[in-house]
Short mmCIF file of C-alpha atoms in Angstrom, two decimals:
data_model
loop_
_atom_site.label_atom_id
_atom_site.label_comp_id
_atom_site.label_asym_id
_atom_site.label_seq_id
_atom_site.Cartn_x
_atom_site.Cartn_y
_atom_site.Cartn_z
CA UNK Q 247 -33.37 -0.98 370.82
CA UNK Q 248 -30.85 -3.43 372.43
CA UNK Q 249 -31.89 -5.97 370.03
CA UNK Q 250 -30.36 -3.37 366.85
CA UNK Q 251 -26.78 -4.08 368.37
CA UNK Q 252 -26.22 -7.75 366.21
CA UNK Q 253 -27.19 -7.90 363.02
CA UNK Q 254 -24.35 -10.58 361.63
CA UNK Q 255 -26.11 -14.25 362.08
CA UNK Q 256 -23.94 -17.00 362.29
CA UNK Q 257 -24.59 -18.24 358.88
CA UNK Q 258 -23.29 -14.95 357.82
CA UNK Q 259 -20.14 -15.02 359.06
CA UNK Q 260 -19.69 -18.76 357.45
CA UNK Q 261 -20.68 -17.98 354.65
CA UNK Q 262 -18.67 -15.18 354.30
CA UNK Q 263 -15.82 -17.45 355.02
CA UNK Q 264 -16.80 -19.60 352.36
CA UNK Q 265 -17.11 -16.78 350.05
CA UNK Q 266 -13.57 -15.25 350.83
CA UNK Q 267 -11.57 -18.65 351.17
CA UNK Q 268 -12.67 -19.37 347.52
CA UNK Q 269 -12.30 -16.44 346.08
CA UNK Q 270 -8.51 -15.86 347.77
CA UNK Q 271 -7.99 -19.50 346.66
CA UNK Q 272 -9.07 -18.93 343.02
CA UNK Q 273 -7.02 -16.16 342.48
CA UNK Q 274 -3.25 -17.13 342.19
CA UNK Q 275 -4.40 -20.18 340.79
CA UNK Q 276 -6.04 -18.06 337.70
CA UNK Q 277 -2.71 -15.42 337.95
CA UNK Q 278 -0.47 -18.95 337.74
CA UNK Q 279 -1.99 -19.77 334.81
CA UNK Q 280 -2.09 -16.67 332.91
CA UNK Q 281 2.28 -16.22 333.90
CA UNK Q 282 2.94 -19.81 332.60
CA UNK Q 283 1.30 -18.35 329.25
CA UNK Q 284 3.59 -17.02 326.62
CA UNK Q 285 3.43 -13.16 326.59
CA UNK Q 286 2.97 -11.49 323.72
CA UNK Q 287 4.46 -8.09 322.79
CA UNK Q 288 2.35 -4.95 322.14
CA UNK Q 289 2.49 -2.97 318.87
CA UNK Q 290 3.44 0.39 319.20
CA UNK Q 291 -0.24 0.82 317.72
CA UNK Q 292 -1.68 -0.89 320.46
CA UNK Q 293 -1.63 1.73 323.36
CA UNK Q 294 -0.65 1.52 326.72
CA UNK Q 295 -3.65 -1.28 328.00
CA UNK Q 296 -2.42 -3.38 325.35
CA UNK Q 297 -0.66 -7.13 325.65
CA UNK Q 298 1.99 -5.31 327.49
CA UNK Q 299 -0.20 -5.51 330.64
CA UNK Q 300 -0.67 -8.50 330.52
CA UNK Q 301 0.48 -10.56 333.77
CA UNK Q 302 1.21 -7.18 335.84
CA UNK Q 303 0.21 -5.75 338.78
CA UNK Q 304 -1.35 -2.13 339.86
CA UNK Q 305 -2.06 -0.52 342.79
CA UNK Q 306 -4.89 1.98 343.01
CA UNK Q 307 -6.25 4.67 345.24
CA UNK Q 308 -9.50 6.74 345.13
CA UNK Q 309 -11.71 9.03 346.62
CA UNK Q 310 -14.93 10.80 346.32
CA UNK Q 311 -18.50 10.91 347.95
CA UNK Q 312 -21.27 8.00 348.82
CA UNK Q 313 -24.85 8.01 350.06
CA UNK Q 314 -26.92 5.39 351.87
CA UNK Q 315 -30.61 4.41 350.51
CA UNK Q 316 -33.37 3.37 352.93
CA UNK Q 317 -31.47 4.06 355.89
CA UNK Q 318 -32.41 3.29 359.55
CA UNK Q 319 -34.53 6.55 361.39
CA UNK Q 320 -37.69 7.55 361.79
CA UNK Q 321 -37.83 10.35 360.21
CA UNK Q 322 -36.25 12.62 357.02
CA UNK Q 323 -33.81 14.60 357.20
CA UNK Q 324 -33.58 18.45 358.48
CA UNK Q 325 -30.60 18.93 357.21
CA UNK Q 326 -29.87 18.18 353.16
CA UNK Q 327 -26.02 18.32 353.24
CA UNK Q 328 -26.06 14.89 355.73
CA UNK Q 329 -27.50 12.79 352.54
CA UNK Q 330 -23.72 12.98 350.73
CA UNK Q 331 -20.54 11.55 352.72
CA UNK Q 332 -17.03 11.33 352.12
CA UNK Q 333 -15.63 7.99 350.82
CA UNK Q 334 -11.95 7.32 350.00
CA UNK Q 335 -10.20 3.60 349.66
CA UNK Q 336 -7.73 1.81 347.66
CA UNK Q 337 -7.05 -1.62 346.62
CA UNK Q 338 -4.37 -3.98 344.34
CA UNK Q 339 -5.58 -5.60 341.16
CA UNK Q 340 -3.51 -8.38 338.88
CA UNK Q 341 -3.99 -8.38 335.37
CA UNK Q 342 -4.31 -11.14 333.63
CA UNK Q 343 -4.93 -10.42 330.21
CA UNK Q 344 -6.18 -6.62 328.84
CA UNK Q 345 -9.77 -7.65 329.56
CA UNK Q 346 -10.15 -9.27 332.59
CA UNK Q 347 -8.56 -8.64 335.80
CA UNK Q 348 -8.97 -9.57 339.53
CA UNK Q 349 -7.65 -7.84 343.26
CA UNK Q 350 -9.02 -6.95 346.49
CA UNK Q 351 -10.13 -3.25 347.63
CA UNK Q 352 -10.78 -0.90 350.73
CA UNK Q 353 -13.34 1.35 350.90
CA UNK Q 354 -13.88 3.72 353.70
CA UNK Q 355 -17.13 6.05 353.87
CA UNK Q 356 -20.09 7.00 356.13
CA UNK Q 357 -23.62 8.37 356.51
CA UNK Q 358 -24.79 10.59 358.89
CA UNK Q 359 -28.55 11.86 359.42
CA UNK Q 360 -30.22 14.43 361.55
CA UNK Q 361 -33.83 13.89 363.22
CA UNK Q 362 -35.40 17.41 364.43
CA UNK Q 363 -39.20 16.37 365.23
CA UNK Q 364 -41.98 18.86 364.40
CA UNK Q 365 -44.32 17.54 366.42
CA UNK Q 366 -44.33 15.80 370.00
CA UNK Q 367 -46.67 13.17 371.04
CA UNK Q 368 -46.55 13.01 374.78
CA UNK Q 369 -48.79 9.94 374.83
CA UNK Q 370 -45.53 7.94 374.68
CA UNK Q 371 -42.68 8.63 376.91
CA UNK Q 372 -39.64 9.69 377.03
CA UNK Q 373 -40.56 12.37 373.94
CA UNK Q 374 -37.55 12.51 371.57
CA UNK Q 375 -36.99 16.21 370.07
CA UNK Q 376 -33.66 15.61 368.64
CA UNK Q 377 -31.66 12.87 367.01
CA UNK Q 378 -28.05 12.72 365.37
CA UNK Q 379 -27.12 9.67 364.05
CA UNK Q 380 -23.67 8.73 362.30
CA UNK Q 381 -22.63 5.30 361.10
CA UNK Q 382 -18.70 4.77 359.75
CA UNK Q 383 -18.37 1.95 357.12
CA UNK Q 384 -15.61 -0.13 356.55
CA UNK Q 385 -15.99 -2.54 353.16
CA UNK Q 386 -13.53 -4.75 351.76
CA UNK Q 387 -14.09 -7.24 348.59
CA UNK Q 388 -12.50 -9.74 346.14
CA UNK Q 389 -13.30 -8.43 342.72
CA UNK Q 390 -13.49 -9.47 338.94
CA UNK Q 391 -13.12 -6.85 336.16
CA UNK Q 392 -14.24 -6.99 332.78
CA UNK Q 393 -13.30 -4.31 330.14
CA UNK Q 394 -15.80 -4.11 327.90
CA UNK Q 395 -13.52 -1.76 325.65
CA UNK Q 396 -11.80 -5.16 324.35
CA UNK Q 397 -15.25 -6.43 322.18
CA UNK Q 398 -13.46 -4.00 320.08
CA UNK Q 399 -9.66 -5.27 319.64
CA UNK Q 400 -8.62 -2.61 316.86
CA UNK Q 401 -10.37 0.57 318.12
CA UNK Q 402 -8.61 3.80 318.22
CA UNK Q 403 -8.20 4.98 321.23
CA UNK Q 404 -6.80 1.98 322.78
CA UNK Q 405 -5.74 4.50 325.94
CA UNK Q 406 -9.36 4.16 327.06
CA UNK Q 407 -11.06 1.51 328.82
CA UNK Q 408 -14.33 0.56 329.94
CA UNK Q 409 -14.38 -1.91 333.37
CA UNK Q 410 -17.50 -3.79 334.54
CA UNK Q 411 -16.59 -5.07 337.80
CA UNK Q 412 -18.64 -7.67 340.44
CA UNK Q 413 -17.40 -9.88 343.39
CA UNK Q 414 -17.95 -10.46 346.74
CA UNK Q 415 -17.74 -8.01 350.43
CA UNK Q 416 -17.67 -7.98 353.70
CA UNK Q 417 -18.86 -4.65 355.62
CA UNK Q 418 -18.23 -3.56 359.08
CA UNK Q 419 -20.30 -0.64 360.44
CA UNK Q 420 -19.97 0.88 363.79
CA UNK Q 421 -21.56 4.20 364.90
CA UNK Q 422 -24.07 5.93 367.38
CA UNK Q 423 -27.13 7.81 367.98
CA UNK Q 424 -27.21 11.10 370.32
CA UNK Q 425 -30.68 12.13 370.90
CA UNK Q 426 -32.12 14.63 373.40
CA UNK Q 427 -35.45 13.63 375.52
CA UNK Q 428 -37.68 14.88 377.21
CA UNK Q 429 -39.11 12.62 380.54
CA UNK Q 430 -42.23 13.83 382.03
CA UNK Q 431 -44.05 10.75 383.52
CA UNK Q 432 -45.84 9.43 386.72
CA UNK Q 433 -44.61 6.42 388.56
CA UNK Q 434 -47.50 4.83 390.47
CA UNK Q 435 -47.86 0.92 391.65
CA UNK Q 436 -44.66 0.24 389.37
CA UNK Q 437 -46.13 1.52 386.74
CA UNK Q 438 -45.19 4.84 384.87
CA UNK Q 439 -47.66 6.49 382.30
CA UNK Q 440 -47.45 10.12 380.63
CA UNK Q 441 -48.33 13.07 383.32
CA UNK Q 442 -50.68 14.60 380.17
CA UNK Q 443 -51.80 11.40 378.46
CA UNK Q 444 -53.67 12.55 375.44
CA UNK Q 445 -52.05 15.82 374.98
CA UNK Q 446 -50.26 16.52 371.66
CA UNK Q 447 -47.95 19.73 371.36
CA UNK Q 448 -47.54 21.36 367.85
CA UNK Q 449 -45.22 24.34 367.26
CA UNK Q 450 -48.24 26.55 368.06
CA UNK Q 451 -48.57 25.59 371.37
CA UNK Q 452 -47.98 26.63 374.43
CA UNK Q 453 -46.91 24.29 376.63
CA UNK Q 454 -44.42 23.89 379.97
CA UNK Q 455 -43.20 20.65 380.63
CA UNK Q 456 -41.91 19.50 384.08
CA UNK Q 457 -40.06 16.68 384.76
CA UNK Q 458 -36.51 15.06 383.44
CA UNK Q 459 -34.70 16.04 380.91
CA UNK Q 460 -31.91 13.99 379.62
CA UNK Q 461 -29.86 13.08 376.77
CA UNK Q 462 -28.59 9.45 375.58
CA UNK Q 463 -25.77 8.34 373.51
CA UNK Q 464 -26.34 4.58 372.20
CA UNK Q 465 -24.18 2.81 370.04
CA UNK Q 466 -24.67 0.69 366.87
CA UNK Q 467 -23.11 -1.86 364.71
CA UNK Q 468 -23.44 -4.74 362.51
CA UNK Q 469 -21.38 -6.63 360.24
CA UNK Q 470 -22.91 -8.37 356.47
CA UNK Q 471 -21.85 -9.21 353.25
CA UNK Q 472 -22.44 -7.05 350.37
CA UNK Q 473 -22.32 -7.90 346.27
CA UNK Q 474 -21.04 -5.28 344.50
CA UNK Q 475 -21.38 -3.59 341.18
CA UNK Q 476 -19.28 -1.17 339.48
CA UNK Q 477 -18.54 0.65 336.13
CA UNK Q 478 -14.98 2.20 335.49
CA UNK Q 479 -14.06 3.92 333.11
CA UNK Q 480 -10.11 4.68 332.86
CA UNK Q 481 -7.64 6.71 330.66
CA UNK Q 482 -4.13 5.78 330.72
CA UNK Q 483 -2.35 9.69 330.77
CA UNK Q 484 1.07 7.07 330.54
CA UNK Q 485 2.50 3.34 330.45
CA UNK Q 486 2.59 3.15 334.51
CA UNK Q 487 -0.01 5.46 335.32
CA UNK Q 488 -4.21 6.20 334.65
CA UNK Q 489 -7.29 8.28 335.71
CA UNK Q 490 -10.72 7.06 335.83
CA UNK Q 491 -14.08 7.54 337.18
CA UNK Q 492 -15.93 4.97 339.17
CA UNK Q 493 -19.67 4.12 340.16
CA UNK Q 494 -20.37 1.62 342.51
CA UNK Q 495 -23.87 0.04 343.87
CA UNK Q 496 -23.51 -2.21 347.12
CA UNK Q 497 -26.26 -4.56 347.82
CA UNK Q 498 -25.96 -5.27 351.45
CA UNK Q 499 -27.71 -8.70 352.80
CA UNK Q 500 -29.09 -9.68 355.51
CA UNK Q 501 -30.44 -5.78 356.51
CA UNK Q 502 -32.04 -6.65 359.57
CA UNK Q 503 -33.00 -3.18 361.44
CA UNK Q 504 -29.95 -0.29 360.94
CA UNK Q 505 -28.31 -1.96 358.05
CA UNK Q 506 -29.39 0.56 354.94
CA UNK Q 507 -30.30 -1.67 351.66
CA UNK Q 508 -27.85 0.27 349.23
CA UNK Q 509 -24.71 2.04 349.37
CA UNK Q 510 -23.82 4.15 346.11
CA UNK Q 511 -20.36 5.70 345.63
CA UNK Q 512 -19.33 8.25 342.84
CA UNK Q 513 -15.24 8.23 343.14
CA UNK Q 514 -11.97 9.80 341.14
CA UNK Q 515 -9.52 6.85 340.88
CA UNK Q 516 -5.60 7.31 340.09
CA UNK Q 517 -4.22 3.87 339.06
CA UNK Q 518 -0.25 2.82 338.72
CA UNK Q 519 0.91 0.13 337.02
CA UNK Q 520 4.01 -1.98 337.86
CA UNK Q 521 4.94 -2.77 333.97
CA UNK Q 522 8.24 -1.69 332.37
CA UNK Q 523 9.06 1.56 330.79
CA UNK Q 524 8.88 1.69 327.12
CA UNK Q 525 12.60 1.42 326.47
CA UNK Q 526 12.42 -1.99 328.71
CA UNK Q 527 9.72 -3.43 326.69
CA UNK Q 528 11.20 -2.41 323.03
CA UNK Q 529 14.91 -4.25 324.34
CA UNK Q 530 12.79 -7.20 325.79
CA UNK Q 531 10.86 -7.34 322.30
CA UNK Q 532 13.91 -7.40 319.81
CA UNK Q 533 16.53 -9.01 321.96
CA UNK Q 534 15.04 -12.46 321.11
CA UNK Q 535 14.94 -11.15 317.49
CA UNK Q 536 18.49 -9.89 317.69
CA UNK Q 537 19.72 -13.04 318.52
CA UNK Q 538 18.32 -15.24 316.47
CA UNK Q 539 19.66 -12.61 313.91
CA UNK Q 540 23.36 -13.19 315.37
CA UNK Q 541 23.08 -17.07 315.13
CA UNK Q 542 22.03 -16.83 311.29
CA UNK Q 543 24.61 -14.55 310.31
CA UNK Q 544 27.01 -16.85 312.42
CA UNK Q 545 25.80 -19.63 310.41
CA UNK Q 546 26.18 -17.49 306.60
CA UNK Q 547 30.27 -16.32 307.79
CA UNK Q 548 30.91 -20.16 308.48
CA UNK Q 549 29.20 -21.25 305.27
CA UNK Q 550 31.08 -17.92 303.52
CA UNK Q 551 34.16 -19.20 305.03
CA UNK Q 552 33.89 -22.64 304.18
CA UNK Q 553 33.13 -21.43 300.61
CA UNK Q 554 36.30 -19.12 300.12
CA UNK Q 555 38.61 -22.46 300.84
CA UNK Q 556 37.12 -24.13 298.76
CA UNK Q 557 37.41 -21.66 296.20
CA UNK Q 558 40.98 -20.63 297.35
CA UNK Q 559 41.48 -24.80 296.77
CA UNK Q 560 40.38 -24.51 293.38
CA UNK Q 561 42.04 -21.56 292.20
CA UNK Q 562 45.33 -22.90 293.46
CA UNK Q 563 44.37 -26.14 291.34
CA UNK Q 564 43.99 -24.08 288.10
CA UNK Q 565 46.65 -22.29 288.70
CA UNK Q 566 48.95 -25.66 288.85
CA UNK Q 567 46.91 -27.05 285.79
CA UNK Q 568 47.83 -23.58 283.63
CA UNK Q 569 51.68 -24.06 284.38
CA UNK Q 570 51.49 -27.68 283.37
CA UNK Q 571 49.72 -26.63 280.60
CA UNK Q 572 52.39 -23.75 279.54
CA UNK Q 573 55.35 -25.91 279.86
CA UNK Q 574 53.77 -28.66 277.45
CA UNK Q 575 53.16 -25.97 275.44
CA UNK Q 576 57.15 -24.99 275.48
CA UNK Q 577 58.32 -27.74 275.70
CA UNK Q 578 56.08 -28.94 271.84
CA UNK Q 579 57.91 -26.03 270.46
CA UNK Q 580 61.31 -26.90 271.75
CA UNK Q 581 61.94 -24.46 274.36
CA UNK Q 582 64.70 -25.86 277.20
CA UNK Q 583 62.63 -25.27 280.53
CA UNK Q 584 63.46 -25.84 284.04
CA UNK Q 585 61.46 -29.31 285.10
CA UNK Q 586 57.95 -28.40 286.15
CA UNK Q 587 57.65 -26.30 289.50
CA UNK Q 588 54.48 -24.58 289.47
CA UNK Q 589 53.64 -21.04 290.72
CA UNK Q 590 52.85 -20.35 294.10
CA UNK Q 591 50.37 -18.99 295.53
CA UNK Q 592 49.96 -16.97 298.92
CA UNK Q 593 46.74 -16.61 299.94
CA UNK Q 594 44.85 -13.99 301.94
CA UNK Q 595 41.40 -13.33 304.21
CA UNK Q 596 39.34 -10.79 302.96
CA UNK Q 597 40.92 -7.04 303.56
CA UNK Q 598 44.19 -8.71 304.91
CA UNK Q 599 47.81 -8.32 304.39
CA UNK Q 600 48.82 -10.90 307.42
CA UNK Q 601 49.88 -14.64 305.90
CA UNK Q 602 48.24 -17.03 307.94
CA UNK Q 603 50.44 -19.88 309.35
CA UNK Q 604 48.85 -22.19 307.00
CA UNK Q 605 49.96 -20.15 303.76
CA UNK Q 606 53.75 -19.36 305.61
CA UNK Q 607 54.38 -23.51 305.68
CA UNK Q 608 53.39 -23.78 302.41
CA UNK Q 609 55.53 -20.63 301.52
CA UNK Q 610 58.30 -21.80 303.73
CA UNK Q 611 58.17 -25.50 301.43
CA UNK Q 612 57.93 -24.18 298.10
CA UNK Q 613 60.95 -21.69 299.12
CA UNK Q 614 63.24 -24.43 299.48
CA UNK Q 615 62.34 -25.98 296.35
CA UNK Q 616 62.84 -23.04 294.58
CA UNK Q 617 66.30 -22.14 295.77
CA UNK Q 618 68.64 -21.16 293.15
CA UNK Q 619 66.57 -19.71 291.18
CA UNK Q 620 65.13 -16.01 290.40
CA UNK Q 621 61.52 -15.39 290.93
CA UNK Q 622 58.57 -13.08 289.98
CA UNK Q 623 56.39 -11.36 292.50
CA UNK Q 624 52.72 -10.26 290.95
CA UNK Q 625 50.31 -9.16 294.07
CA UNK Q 626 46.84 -8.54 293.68
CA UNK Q 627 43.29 -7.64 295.82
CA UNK Q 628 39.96 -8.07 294.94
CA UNK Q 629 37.60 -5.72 293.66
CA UNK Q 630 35.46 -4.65 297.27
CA UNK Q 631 36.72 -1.64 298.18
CA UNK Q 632 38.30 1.68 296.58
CA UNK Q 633 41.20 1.10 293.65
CA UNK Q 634 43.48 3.39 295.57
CA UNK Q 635 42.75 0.94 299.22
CA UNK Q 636 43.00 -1.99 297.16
CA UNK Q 637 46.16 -0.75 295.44
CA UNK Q 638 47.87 -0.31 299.40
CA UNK Q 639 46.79 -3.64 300.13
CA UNK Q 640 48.08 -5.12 297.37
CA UNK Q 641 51.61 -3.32 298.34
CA UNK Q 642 51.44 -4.55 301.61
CA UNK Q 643 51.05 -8.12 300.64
CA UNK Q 644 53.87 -7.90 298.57
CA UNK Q 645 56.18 -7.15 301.10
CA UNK Q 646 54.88 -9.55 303.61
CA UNK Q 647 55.98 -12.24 300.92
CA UNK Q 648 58.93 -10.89 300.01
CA UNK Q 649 60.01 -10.21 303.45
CA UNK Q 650 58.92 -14.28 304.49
CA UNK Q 651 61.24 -15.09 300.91
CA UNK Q 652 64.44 -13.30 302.24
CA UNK Q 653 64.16 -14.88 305.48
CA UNK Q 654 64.30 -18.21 303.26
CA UNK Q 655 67.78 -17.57 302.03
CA UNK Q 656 66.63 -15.85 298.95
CA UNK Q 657 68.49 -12.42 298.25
CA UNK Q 658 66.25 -8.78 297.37
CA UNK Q 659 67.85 -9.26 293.50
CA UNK Q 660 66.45 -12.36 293.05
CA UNK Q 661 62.86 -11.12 293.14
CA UNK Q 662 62.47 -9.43 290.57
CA UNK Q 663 60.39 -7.80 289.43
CA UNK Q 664 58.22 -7.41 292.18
CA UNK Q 665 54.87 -5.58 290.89
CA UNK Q 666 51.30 -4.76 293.37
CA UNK Q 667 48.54 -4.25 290.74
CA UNK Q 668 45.66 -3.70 293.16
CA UNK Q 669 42.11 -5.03 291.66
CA UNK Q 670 43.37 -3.96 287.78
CA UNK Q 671 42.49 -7.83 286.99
CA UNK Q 672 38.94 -7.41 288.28
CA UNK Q 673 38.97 -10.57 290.51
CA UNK Q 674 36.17 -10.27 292.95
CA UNK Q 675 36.54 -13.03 294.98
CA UNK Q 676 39.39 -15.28 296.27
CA UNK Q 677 41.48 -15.12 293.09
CA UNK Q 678 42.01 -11.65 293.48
CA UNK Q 679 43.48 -11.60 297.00
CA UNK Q 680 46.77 -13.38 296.13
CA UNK Q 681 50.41 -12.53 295.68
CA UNK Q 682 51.68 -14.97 292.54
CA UNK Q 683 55.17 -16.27 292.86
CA UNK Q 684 56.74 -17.36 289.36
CA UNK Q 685 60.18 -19.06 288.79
CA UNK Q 686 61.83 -17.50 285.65
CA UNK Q 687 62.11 -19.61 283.11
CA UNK Q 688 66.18 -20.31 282.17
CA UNK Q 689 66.33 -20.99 278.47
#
């Protein structure tokens, strides 16, 4: 049997380089590509598998039972429990978009059978009457996944996912066979033949054997590749986490003598997925939104800003056209009036009583062209708002002019009357948030 020890050819092991170079190599090329891709964000409708995975990472572990079909030994086996094994593994897979993923994977298992011979032949020598045999496997692979769950894009239960799955393996195997033998032979002219040539010894016979008896303990191994194929079917319980249930057929090449031609797995998987929480992904979603948002309404305050002073321009210019008008108009009836100075106007920001520096200069000039004379104080606020706000504001504006007015030179008495109205004029817009200074006309 010392020809069982090598089963891995040297065109095996280069082509399992081959196999494993390109398949390492294609990988973070295809996982390159898929990150310089735009994501897309999932609906909430979408489910946890959704575009939300796409471009992340998961880790995996699993664990279950395996069997071996066509296995190396003579004979079947006494014992039925030997035909299942344990099998347990893990592995990392990258996805790249919800249906299609790729990662490697470690799977540990075994297969262990029992030879308990019925009947001995003593025409061939040594006579086995018991075997044990036990083989550990150790199988690692590049795989693809495919989830077949995605032909259908707007199913319901997006949570559950269907993953056909292929690549390429490499198996290591490594165990031994103790068997018990019985030895009971002549050695004559270099030659040794069976003492009883002939004979054959059933369980009803009666038979007493001298000689040797001895037991051997041989070990095996052998190394191949293996192509794999696997169904997977997974629920995702959360956004990081999932439960599935895997099958998995192993076609091992290259079988030579101990190598069995199948192995076949039944395993409980428990996945976890490196992607962000949910609260993560909603911020990541509308930030973008939310700022674009910000730079529009940025834009719409300049543009409303730009629009009040313009219309704070042409109020001011009506307001000088009516007092030109008016003192034509006294002055065609004969009235003695002062020489044209027009009212003034202060003018203030929306839900303000403050006068800008702007509007104090201009104060501050028509002041001292108004010296000497008595003036009229009308304050006023737009419509926004409640009448009793809008009649505090107007109040307040009031005395922010009068108060710039006496620090002119001009004395309390000589504005008068000073009246706040509020909004009673109705003025929604620029108009209304004014305080009106008028010089009394001396007749």
């Amino acid at each position: 049997m010392s020809s069982l020890t090598s089963f891995a050819p040297r065109h095996s092991a280069r082509l399992l380089r081959t196999g494993l170079i390109a398949l390492l190599g294609a990988t973070p090329l295809v996982s390159a590509q898929a990150q310089t891709q735009e994501p897309q964000q999932a609906e909430p409708s979408k489910g946890y598998n959704a575009e939300v995975r796409r471009g992340s990472w998961s880790i995996f572990a699993e664990g279950g039972t395996s069997w071996a079909t066509e296995v190396w030994y003579p004979t079947l086996n006494q014992r039925r429990s030997y035909e299942l094994a344990p099998a347990v593994g893990g592995g990392i897979d990258y996805t790249i978009r919800p249906w299609i993923r790729v990662g490697g994977e470690y799977l540990w298992s075994r297969y262990r059978r029992e030879q308990r011979v019925s009947s001995l032949d003593a025409k061939t020598m040594p006579i086995k009457v018991y075997g044990n045999y036990l083989m550990n496997f150790h199988n690692a692979k590049l795989g693809l996944g495919l989830n077949f769950m995605e032909l259908w894009p707007r199913r319901g239960a997006q949570w559950l996912n269907l993953w056909l799955g292929t690549g390429l393996g490499y198996s290591m195997a490594s165990g031994n066979e103790y068997a018990f033998l019985l030895n009971n032979t002549l050695t004559q002219g270099g030659k040794t033949i069976p003492l009883v040539s002939g004979t054959s010894v059933s369980n009803e016979s009666s038979v007493v054997f001298s000689g040797g008896v001895r037991t051997t303990n041989r070990a095996e191994s052998f190394e191949t590749l293996y192509v794999p194929a696997s169904l997977h079917l997974e629920a995702d319980v959360s956004r990081q986490f999932s439960l599935g249930l895997k099958g998995e057929l192993d076609w091992l090449l290259n079988r030579k003598g101990i190598a069995p031609r199948n192995l076949v797995f039944a395993l409980a998987t428990v996945r976890y997925n490196f992607v962000r929480s949910a609260a993560c992904a909603l911020r990541s979603r509308y930030e973008g939104e939310l700022s674009t948002l910000n730079e529009q309404l940025n834009a719409l305050q300049r543009k409303l800003r730009e629009a009040e002073a313009r219309a704070e321009d042409e109020a001011a210019r009506r307001a000088q056209a009516e007092a030109r008008q008016a003192e034509l108009e006294a002055q065609a009836k004969g009235g003695a009036v002062v020489p044209a100075l027009a009212p003034h106007f202060v003018q203030f920001s929306h839900d303000s009583y403050t006068i800008s520096s702007i509007e104090l200069e201009r104060l501050q000039a028509f002041a001292r062209s108004a010296r000497g004379h008595q003036l009229e104080l009308l304050a006023e606020a737009s419509t926004p708002g409640s009448e009793a706000y809008n009649q505090q504001l107007s109040s307040r504006r009031l005395q922010q002019v009068a108060k710039a007015l006496i620090a002119e030179g001009f004395a309390a008495e000589d504005l008068d009357p000073q009246i706040a109205i509020g909004e009673e004029k109705g003025k929604p817009a620029a108009e209304g948030r004014r305080v009106t200074i008028t010089i009394k006309v001396k007749k």
